[in-house]
Amino acid sequence: MAVEPVRLVVTGATGRMGEELIDTAGDRSDVSVVAAISRTPGNVAAEAAVGTHLDATLSDEERVDVVVDFTAPEATAEYAEIAARHGVAFVTGTTGLEGHDADPLGALDAASESVPVLHASNFSRGIAALRGAIREAAASLPDYDVEVTETHHNDKRDAPSGTALTLIEDVESERPDLTERQHGREGEQPREPGEIGVHARRAGDVTGEHEVLFAGNRETVSLSHSAGDRGVFAEGALDAAAAIAGREAGRYQFTDLLRD
């Protein structure tokens, strides 16, 4: 007996990731994009309904299992509330949520009281594996200096990237002595005790590169990841959507779903 695909609505459909999600979903049998939302004019390459208002779309569709969102912090906060109101699971890869006036993180928490919610700064399986390696290295190299460098395309808005912030938090979870983040250096700035160096580069069409450098005791350890294209993130986000559909309400982690 064939299993019905998970029915998705993709927001930000004319954005870089929205287009990638719709294109990637078309090659899979476990998910189906039944509607797309875009507030920006443009062609949506999907055999699905296209709208500008998520609330109306969820009301019109007979069944939607998951909203997959890659937009902006304000939109993510709004869409999370709407998805929860309609009883639809919510998966988002929007970054730059921390400290935003719209309080998208609070909106995700509120939505998770009614529906399953998953937010990840990166949906790459490689990054998920890298995070474990970074935590192990940080715990094993307690006195080493740490520098984090990330590179993205020249249109990326937030800096450092959400993934870089996640990797920094992984280091800090094992190194409580590191309490300061030094963003770049200029002039006379020798390293101070307790700091992590953080460097963001924006150039060309780089999809995403991250490196965490540990240095001390006359040696260096470099852990890095490079994404070849956005399909890596689209596949992971669709994996998450397929895995979270039908689950109990609550907050979920991408790395946890990969182990299921």
Short mmCIF file of C-alpha atoms in Angstrom, two decimals:
data_model
loop_
_atom_site.label_atom_id
_atom_site.label_comp_id
_atom_site.label_asym_id
_atom_site.label_seq_id
_atom_site.Cartn_x
_atom_site.Cartn_y
_atom_site.Cartn_z
CA MET A 1 0.00 0.00 0.00
CA ALA A 2 1.51 3.30 -1.09
CA VAL A 3 2.13 5.93 1.58
CA GLU A 4 0.72 9.35 0.82
CA PRO A 5 3.35 12.10 0.56
CA VAL A 6 3.56 14.77 3.26
CA ARG A 7 1.69 17.83 2.01
CA LEU A 8 3.71 21.05 2.21
CA VAL A 9 3.23 24.77 1.85
CA VAL A 10 6.48 26.61 1.03
CA THR A 11 6.77 30.27 2.02
CA GLY A 12 9.23 32.67 0.39
CA ALA A 13 8.62 30.75 -2.82
CA THR A 14 10.44 33.18 -5.11
CA GLY A 15 13.50 33.42 -2.84
CA ARG A 16 16.70 31.44 -3.31
CA MET A 17 15.76 28.71 -0.86
CA GLY A 18 12.08 28.73 -1.75
CA GLU A 19 12.89 27.97 -5.37
CA GLU A 20 15.35 25.27 -4.32
CA LEU A 21 12.82 23.63 -1.99
CA ILE A 22 10.13 23.49 -4.68
CA ASP A 23 12.55 22.15 -7.28
CA THR A 24 13.97 19.51 -4.94
CA ALA A 25 10.55 18.41 -3.69
CA GLY A 26 9.54 17.72 -7.29
CA ASP A 27 12.10 14.90 -7.41
CA ARG A 28 10.88 13.20 -4.22
CA SER A 29 7.96 10.87 -3.57
CA ASP A 30 7.69 11.41 0.20
CA VAL A 31 6.70 15.10 0.03
CA SER A 32 4.45 17.20 -2.19
CA VAL A 33 4.25 20.99 -2.44
CA VAL A 34 0.53 21.74 -2.58
CA ALA A 35 0.82 25.52 -2.29
CA ALA A 36 3.43 28.27 -2.34
CA ILE A 37 3.45 31.70 -0.69
CA SER A 38 5.31 34.70 -2.03
CA ARG A 39 5.01 38.40 -1.27
CA THR A 40 7.56 39.23 -3.95
CA PRO A 41 6.54 39.16 -7.63
CA GLY A 42 8.10 36.37 -9.64
CA ASN A 43 7.43 33.05 -11.29
CA VAL A 44 6.95 30.05 -9.01
CA ALA A 45 8.03 26.84 -10.70
CA ALA A 46 5.51 24.59 -9.00
CA GLU A 47 2.39 22.73 -10.02
CA ALA A 48 0.62 24.14 -6.98
CA ALA A 49 -1.57 27.02 -5.87
CA VAL A 50 0.37 30.27 -5.43
CA GLY A 51 -0.79 32.93 -2.99
CA THR A 52 0.39 35.91 -1.00
CA HIS A 53 -1.38 35.17 2.30
CA LEU A 54 -0.59 32.06 4.32
CA ASP A 55 -3.75 32.33 6.43
CA ALA A 56 -6.02 32.24 3.37
CA THR A 57 -4.03 29.44 1.76
CA LEU A 58 -4.23 27.19 4.83
CA SER A 59 -7.96 27.87 5.02
CA ASP A 60 -8.46 26.95 1.36
CA GLU A 61 -6.34 23.80 1.21
CA GLU A 62 -8.07 20.55 2.14
CA ARG A 63 -5.03 19.30 4.05
CA VAL A 64 -1.59 20.72 4.81
CA ASP A 65 0.84 18.80 7.01
CA VAL A 66 3.81 21.18 7.26
CA VAL A 67 4.70 24.78 6.45
CA VAL A 68 8.35 25.07 5.36
CA ASP A 69 9.67 28.59 5.82
CA PHE A 70 12.82 30.37 4.64
CA THR A 71 11.93 34.06 4.75
CA ALA A 72 12.82 36.89 7.16
CA PRO A 73 12.44 37.20 10.95
CA GLU A 74 9.23 39.28 10.84
CA ALA A 75 7.58 36.91 8.37
CA THR A 76 8.72 33.84 10.29
CA ALA A 77 7.12 35.15 13.49
CA GLU A 78 3.86 35.81 11.62
CA TYR A 79 3.86 32.50 9.76
CA ALA A 80 4.58 30.46 12.91
CA GLU A 81 1.51 31.96 14.60
CA ILE A 82 -0.67 31.30 11.55
CA ALA A 83 0.53 27.70 11.18
CA ALA A 84 -0.17 27.01 14.85
CA ARG A 85 -3.66 28.49 14.55
CA HIS A 86 -4.42 26.08 11.72
CA GLY A 87 -2.83 23.09 13.49
CA VAL A 88 -0.03 22.74 10.91
CA ALA A 89 3.55 21.77 11.77
CA PHE A 90 6.20 24.45 11.16
CA VAL A 91 9.77 24.00 9.89
CA THR A 92 11.95 27.07 9.40
CA GLY A 93 15.51 27.78 8.39
CA THR A 94 15.25 31.57 8.68
CA THR A 95 18.31 33.03 10.42
CA GLY A 96 18.94 36.29 12.26
CA LEU A 97 16.12 35.60 14.74
CA GLU A 98 18.05 36.48 17.88
CA GLY A 99 17.27 39.87 19.42
CA HIS A 100 14.80 40.86 16.72
CA ASP A 101 11.96 43.26 17.56
CA ALA A 102 9.36 40.85 16.16
CA ASP A 103 10.51 38.21 18.69
CA PRO A 104 10.40 35.30 16.23
CA LEU A 105 11.97 32.98 18.80
CA GLY A 106 9.12 33.73 21.17
CA ALA A 107 6.67 33.10 18.34
CA LEU A 108 8.25 29.70 17.68
CA ASP A 109 8.00 28.80 21.36
CA ALA A 110 4.36 29.87 21.44
CA ALA A 111 3.55 27.88 18.29
CA SER A 112 5.22 24.78 19.72
CA GLU A 113 2.54 24.62 22.41
CA SER A 114 0.05 23.67 19.69
CA VAL A 115 2.06 22.07 16.86
CA PRO A 116 5.47 20.50 16.23
CA VAL A 117 8.06 23.21 15.47
CA LEU A 118 11.60 22.85 14.19
CA HIS A 119 14.05 25.70 13.67
CA ALA A 120 17.58 25.05 12.41
CA SER A 121 20.22 27.51 11.29
CA ASN A 122 21.48 24.87 8.87
CA PHE A 123 19.82 21.77 7.42
CA SER A 124 22.99 20.10 6.17
CA ARG A 125 23.69 16.60 7.45
CA GLY A 126 27.38 17.46 7.21
CA ILE A 127 26.95 20.44 9.53
CA ALA A 128 25.07 18.19 11.96
CA ALA A 129 28.08 15.85 12.02
CA LEU A 130 30.49 18.80 12.23
CA ARG A 131 28.74 20.11 15.34
CA GLY A 132 29.44 16.89 17.20
CA ALA A 133 33.09 16.98 16.17
CA ILE A 134 33.41 20.61 17.29
CA ARG A 135 31.96 19.90 20.72
CA GLU A 136 34.35 16.97 21.15
CA ALA A 137 37.35 19.06 20.06
CA ALA A 138 36.38 21.94 22.34
CA ALA A 139 36.12 19.59 25.31
CA SER A 140 39.44 17.87 24.47
CA LEU A 141 41.41 21.09 23.87
CA PRO A 142 40.52 23.20 26.93
CA ASP A 143 43.31 25.78 26.65
CA TYR A 144 43.43 26.28 22.89
CA ASP A 145 42.55 29.53 21.14
CA VAL A 146 39.41 29.38 18.96
CA GLU A 147 38.67 31.27 15.76
CA VAL A 148 35.49 30.92 13.68
CA THR A 149 35.35 32.03 10.03
CA GLU A 150 32.35 31.90 7.69
CA THR A 151 31.95 32.88 4.03
CA HIS A 152 28.69 33.44 2.13
CA HIS A 153 27.40 35.04 -1.04
CA ASN A 154 27.30 38.83 -1.29
CA ASP A 155 23.52 39.07 -0.79
CA LYS A 156 23.39 37.40 2.62
CA ARG A 157 21.91 39.79 5.16
CA ASP A 158 22.89 38.56 8.62
CA ALA A 159 26.46 38.41 9.87
CA PRO A 160 27.76 36.28 11.39
CA SER A 161 25.65 33.59 9.77
CA GLY A 162 23.17 31.65 11.85
CA THR A 163 25.27 28.53 11.34
CA ALA A 164 28.39 30.30 12.62
CA LEU A 165 26.49 31.40 15.74
CA THR A 166 25.35 27.81 16.30
CA LEU A 167 28.94 26.55 16.00
CA ILE A 168 30.12 29.23 18.43
CA GLU A 169 27.46 28.16 20.91
CA ASP A 170 28.66 24.56 20.54
CA VAL A 171 32.19 25.66 21.46
CA GLU A 172 30.96 27.76 24.37
CA SER A 173 28.93 24.85 25.73
CA GLU A 174 32.21 22.96 26.29
CA ARG A 175 34.40 25.98 27.06
CA PRO A 176 32.79 28.15 29.77
CA ASP A 177 36.06 30.12 29.98
CA LEU A 178 35.30 31.66 26.57
CA THR A 179 33.01 34.57 27.42
CA GLU A 180 33.77 37.20 24.75
CA ARG A 181 33.23 37.20 20.99
CA GLN A 182 35.75 39.35 19.10
CA HIS A 183 34.26 40.25 15.72
CA GLY A 184 37.22 40.94 13.44
CA ARG A 185 40.37 42.76 14.44
CA GLU A 186 41.87 46.11 13.53
CA GLY A 187 44.91 48.01 14.75
CA GLU A 188 46.68 46.71 17.86
CA GLN A 189 44.51 43.86 19.05
CA PRO A 190 46.41 40.92 20.47
CA ARG A 191 44.19 38.07 21.59
CA GLU A 192 42.73 38.52 25.06
CA PRO A 193 41.95 35.64 27.43
CA GLY A 194 38.42 34.32 27.15
CA GLU A 195 37.68 35.42 23.58
CA ILE A 196 36.53 33.64 20.43
CA GLY A 197 37.52 35.31 17.18
CA VAL A 198 34.61 35.61 14.74
CA HIS A 199 35.06 36.57 11.08
CA ALA A 200 32.37 36.97 8.39
CA ARG A 201 33.19 37.24 4.68
CA ARG A 202 30.76 38.09 1.88
CA ALA A 203 31.81 37.43 -1.70
CA GLY A 204 30.44 36.29 -5.04
CA ASP A 205 27.99 33.40 -5.03
CA VAL A 206 29.53 31.28 -2.27
CA THR A 207 26.80 29.01 -0.90
CA GLY A 208 28.31 28.58 2.55
CA GLU A 209 31.67 27.80 4.12
CA HIS A 210 32.43 27.46 7.85
CA GLU A 211 35.67 26.77 9.69
CA VAL A 212 36.44 26.43 13.39
CA LEU A 213 40.16 26.66 14.20
CA PHE A 214 41.68 25.44 17.47
CA ALA A 215 45.30 26.48 18.07
CA GLY A 216 47.68 25.85 20.96
CA ASN A 217 50.49 23.64 22.23
CA ARG A 218 52.38 24.16 18.95
CA GLU A 219 49.59 22.62 16.84
CA THR A 220 46.37 23.55 15.06
CA VAL A 221 43.15 21.64 14.48
CA SER A 222 40.80 22.91 11.76
CA LEU A 223 37.26 21.60 11.35
CA SER A 224 35.39 22.87 8.31
CA HIS A 225 32.41 22.39 6.02
CA SER A 226 31.64 23.64 2.53
CA ALA A 227 28.26 23.38 0.81
CA GLY A 228 28.36 22.84 -2.94
CA ASP A 229 24.89 24.28 -3.57
CA ARG A 230 21.59 25.05 -1.83
CA GLY A 231 20.23 21.61 -2.69
CA VAL A 232 22.06 20.33 0.40
CA PHE A 233 19.93 22.54 2.64
CA ALA A 234 16.73 21.90 0.69
CA GLU A 235 17.11 18.13 1.02
CA GLY A 236 17.68 18.46 4.77
CA ALA A 237 14.70 20.77 5.27
CA LEU A 238 12.46 18.37 3.35
CA ASP A 239 13.81 15.47 5.41
CA ALA A 240 12.87 17.44 8.52
CA ALA A 241 9.39 18.21 7.19
CA ALA A 242 8.75 14.57 6.35
CA ALA A 243 10.00 13.46 9.78
CA ILE A 244 8.10 16.02 11.85
CA ALA A 245 4.68 15.61 10.21
CA GLY A 246 2.14 14.04 12.56
CA ARG A 247 4.29 14.34 15.67
CA GLU A 248 3.18 15.74 19.00
CA ALA A 249 3.41 19.47 19.65
CA GLY A 250 6.79 20.73 20.87
CA ARG A 251 10.20 22.00 19.79
CA TYR A 252 12.33 19.58 17.77
CA GLN A 253 16.01 19.54 16.80
CA PHE A 254 17.24 18.62 13.33
CA THR A 255 20.01 16.44 14.73
CA ASP A 256 17.47 14.45 16.78
CA LEU A 257 15.35 13.69 13.72
CA LEU A 258 18.41 12.40 11.85
CA ARG A 259 18.90 9.74 14.52
CA ASP A 260 15.31 8.46 14.35
#
